[in-house]
Coordinates of C-alpha atoms in Angstrom, one line a residue:
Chain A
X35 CA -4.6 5.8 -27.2
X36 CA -8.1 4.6 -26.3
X37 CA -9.4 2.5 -23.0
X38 CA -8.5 -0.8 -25.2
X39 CA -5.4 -0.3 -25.7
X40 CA -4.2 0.6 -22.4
X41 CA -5.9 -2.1 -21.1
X42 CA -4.2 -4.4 -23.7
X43 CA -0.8 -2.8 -22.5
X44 CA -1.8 -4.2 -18.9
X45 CA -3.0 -7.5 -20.2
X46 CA 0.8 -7.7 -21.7
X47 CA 2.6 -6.3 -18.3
X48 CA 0.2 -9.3 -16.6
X49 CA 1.4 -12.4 -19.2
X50 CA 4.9 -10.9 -18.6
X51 CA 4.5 -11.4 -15.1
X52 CA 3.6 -15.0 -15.8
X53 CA 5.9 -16.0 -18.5
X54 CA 7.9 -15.1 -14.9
X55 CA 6.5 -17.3 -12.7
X56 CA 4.3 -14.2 -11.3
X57 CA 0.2 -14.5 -11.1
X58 CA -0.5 -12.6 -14.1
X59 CA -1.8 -9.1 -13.0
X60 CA -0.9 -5.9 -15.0
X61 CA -1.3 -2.2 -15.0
X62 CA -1.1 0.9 -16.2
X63 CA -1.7 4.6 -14.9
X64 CA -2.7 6.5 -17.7
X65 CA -2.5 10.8 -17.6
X66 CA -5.1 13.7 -19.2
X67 CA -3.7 12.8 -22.6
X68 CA -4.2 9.7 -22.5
X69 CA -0.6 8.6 -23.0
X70 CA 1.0 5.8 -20.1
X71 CA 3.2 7.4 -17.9
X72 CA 3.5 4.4 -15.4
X73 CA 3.3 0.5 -15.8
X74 CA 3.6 -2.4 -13.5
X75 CA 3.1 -6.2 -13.2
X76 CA 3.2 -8.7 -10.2
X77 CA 6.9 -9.4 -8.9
X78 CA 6.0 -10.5 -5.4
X79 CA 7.9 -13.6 -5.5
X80 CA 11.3 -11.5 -6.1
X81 CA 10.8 -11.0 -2.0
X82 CA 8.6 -7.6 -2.3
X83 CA 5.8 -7.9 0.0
X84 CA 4.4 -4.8 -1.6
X85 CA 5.2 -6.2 -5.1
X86 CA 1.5 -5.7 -6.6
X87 CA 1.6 -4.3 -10.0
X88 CA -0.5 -1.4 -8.8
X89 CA 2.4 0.0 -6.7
X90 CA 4.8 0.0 -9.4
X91 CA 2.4 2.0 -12.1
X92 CA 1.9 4.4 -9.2
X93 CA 5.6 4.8 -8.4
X94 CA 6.8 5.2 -11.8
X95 CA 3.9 7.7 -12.8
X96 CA 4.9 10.4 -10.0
X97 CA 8.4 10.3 -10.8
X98 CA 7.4 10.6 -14.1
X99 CA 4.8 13.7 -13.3
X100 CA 7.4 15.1 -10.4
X101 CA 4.5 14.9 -7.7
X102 CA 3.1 12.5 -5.5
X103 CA -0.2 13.7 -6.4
X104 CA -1.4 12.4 -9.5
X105 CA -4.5 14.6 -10.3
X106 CA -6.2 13.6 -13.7
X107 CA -4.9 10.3 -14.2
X108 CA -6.9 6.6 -14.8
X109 CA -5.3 3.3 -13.7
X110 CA -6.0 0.5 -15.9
X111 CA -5.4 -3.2 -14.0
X112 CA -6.7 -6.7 -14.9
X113 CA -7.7 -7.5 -11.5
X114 CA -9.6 -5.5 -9.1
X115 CA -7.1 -4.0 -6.5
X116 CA -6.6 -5.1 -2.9
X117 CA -7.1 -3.2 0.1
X118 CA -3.1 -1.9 0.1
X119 CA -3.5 -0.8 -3.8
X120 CA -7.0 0.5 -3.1
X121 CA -5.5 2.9 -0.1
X122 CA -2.6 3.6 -2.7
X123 CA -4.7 4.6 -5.2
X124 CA -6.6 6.8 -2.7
X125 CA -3.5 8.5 -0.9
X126 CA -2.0 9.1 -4.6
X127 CA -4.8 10.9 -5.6
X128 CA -5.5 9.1 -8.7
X129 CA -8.6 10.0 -10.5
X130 CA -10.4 7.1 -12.0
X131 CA -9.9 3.2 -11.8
X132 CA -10.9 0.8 -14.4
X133 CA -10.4 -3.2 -13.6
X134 CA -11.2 -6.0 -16.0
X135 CA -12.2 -9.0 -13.1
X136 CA -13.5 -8.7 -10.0
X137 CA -11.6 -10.6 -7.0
X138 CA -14.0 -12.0 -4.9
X139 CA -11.5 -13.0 -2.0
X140 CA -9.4 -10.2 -1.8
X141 CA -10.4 -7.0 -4.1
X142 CA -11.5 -3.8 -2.1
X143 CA -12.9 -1.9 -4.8
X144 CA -16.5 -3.6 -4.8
X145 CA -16.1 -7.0 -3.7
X146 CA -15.0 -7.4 -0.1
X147 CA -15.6 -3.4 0.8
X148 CA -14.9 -0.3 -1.2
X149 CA -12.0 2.0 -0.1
X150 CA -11.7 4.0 -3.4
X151 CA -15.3 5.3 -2.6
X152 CA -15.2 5.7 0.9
X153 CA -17.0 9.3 1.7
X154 CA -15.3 9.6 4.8
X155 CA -12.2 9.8 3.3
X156 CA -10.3 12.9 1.5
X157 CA -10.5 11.2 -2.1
X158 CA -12.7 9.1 -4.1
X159 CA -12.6 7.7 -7.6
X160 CA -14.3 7.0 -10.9
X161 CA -14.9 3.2 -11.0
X162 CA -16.0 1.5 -14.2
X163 CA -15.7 -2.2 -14.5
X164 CA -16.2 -5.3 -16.3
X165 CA -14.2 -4.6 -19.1
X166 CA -12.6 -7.5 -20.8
X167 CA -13.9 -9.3 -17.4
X168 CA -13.4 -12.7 -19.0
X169 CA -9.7 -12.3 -20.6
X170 CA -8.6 -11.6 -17.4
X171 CA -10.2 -14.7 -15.6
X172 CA -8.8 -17.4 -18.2
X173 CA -5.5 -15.8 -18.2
X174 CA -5.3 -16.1 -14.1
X175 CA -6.9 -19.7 -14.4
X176 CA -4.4 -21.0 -17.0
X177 CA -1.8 -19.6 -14.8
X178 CA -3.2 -21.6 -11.5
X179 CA -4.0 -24.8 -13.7
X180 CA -0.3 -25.0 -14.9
X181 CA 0.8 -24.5 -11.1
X182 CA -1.5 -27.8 -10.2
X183 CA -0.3 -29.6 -12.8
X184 CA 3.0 -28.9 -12.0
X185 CA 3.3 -29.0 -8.4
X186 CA 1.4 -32.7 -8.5
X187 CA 4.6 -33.5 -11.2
X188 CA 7.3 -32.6 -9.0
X189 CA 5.5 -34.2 -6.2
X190 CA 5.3 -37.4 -8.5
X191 CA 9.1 -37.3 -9.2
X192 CA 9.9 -37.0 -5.7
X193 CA 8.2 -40.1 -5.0
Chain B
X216 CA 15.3 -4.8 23.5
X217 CA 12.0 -4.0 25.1
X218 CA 8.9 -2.6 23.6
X219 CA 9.5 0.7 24.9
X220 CA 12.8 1.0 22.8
X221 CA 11.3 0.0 19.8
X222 CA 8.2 2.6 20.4
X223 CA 11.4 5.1 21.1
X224 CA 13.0 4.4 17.9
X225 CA 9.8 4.9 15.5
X226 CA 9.4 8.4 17.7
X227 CA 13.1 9.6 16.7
X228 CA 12.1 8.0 13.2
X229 CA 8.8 10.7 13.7
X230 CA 10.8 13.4 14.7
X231 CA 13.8 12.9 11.7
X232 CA 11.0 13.0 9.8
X233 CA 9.5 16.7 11.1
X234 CA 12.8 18.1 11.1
X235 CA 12.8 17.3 7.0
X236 CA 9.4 19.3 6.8
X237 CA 7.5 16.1 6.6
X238 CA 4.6 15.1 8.8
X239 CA 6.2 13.2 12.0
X240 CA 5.3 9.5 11.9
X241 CA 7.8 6.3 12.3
X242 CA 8.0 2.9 12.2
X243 CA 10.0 0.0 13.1
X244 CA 9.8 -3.9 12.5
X245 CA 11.1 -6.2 15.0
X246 CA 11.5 -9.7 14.5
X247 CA 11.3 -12.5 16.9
X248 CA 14.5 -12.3 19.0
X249 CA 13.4 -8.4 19.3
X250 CA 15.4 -7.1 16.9
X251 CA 14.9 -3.7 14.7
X252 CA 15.0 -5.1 11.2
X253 CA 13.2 -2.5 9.6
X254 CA 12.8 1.6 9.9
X255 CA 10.7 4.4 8.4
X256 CA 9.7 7.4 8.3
X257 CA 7.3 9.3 6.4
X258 CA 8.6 11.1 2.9
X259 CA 5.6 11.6 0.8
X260 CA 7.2 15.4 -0.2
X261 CA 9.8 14.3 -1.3
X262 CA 7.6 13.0 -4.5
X263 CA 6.8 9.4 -3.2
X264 CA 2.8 8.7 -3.1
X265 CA 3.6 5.2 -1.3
X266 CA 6.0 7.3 1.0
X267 CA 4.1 6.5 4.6
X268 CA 6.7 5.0 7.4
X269 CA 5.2 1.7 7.6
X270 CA 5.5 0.9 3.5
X271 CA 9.6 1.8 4.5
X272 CA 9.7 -0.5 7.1
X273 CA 7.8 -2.9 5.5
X274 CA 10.6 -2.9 2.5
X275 CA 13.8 -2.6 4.6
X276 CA 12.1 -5.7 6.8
X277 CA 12.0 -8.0 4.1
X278 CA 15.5 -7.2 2.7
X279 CA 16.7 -8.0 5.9
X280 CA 14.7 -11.4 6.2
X281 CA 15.2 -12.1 2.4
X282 CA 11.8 -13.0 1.7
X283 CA 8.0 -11.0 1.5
X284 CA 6.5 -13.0 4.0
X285 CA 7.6 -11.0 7.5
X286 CA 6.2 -14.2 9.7
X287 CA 6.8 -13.4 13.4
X288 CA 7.2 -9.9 13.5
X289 CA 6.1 -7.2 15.3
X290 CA 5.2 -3.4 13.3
X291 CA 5.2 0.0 16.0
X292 CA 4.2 2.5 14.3
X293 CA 3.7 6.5 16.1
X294 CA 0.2 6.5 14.5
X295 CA -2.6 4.5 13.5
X296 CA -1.7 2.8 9.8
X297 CA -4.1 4.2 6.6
X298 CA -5.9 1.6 4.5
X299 CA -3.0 1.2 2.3
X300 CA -0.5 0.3 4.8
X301 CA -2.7 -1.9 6.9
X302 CA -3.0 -3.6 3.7
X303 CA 0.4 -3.6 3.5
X304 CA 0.4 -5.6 6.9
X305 CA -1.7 -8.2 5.8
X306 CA -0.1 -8.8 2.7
X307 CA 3.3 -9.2 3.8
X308 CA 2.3 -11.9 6.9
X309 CA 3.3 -9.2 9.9
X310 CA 2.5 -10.9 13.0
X311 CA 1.4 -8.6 15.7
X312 CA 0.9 -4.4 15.0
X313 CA 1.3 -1.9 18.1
X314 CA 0.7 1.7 17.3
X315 CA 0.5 4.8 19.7
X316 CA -2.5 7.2 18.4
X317 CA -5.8 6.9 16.9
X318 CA -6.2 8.4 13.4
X319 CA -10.0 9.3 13.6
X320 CA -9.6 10.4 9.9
X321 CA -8.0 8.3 8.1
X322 CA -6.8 5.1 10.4
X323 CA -8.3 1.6 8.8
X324 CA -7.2 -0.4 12.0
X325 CA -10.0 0.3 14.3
X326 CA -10.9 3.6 13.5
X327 CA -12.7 3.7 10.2
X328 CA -12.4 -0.1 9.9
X329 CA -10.1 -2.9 10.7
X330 CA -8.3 -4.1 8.1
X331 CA -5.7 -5.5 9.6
X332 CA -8.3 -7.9 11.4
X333 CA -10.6 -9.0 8.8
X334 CA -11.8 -12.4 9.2
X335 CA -12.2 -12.8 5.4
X336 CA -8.6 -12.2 4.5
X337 CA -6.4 -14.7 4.6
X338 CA -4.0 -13.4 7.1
X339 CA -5.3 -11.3 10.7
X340 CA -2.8 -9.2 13.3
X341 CA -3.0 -8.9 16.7
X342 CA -3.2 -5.5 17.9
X343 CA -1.8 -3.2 20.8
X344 CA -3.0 0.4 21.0
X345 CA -3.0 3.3 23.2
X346 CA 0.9 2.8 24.2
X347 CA 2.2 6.0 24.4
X348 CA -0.7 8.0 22.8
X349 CA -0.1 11.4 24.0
X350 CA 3.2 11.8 23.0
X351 CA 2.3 10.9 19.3
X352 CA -0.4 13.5 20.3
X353 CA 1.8 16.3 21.1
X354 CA 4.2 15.4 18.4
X355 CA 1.7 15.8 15.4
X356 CA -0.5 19.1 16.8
X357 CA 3.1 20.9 17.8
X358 CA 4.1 20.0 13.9
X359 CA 1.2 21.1 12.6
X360 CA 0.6 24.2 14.6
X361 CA 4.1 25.6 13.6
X362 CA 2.9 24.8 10.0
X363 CA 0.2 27.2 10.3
X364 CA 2.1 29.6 12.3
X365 CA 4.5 29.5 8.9
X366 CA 2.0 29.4 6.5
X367 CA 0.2 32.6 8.1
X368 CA 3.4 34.7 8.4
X369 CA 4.4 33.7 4.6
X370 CA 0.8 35.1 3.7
X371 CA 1.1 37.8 5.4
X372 CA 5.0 38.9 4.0
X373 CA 3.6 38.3 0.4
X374 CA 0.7 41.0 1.1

């Protein structure tokens, strides 16, 4: 499988998680081979603080791989990652990190600081960005434009 | 209960967790009424790359409460929380974070930063430190002595 098509695999985790009610954010953690051995999408509103989609491609590629080191492998995620996912990517040893948007008020892999390269700690990745940049913003725009328009709605028919 | 149990509790949490051959740290959430609500321990051998105290707590917490946001609690935690779990913090809304030891290496709430305080995210803790710092102290170097103690003798019975 090539770069585009794991990141479309995270583009379709992210509208799942907004044909859910979620903000539409996807991932995928990709091993040497290049095959997916963990995905994840948004699910914070289920009442998991730590719901990013991030953690979940992280958890379900060590149980896949046996190990909570996961040496070799590339996540894929449509949004740059926050400073939890950053430190998650960092303590799980993941090798490289592609994002498609930045996120200017929350994303610690550029933006707001850089935790995934920080020299002082004991693990740095690969970072390569800007890829398909603009297919994440729309998505995650729709998404808050159909939240306005529906939160003025109910607040309309409630008088 | 007082602040001293709760700080108690995360240490027995720290020393379950040595007794299991994993690196003693605890935590503990309390909410309001000064309640435990929430408990961890560190696990990350047992496969888990997420598998740091606080993440546990963090979880149990909002089970408890029924929702992500942890609004008016209080985290103490044996050792100053990584960049992933003060992320963690900040994402799920804890109040107010007291931890015993500085982690020079690795701590991202006033050691190698302060996450947990950063006026451009959108939530900030207050923060207690030093409270029963040696102990944590003692707790980690006795651990991690008798690891080298073992890992010297098992060298030296395989040749």
């Amino acid at each position: 499988m090539s770069q585009a098509q794991w990141m479309d695999e995270a583009f379709a985790l992210a509208e799942e998680a907004a044909a859910d009610g979620e903000i539409p954010i996807g991932a995928v953690v990709v091993d040497r081979d290049g095959r997916i051995i963990g995905r994840g999408r948004n699910r914070r509103e289920s009442g998991d603080p730590l719901g990013h989609a991030e953690i979940y491609a992280i958890r379900e590629a060590a149980v896949a791989i046996g190990d909570w080191r996961l040496e070799g492998t590339t996540m894929c995620v449509t949004l740059e990652p926050c400073a939890m996912c950053a430190g998650a990517l960092v303590n799980a040893r993941v090798d490289r990190l592609v994002f498609a948007a930045f996120d200017p008020k929350a994303g610690f892999c550029g933006s707001l600081g850089n935790l995934v390269q920080d020299p002082r700690l004991n693990h740095r990745l690969e970072v390569e960005t800007g890829f398909e940049e603009e297919r994440s913003r729309v998505l995650l725009q729709s998404f808050f434009r159909k939240l306005r328009v529906r939160d003025k709605t109910e607040r309309w028919q409630s008088g």
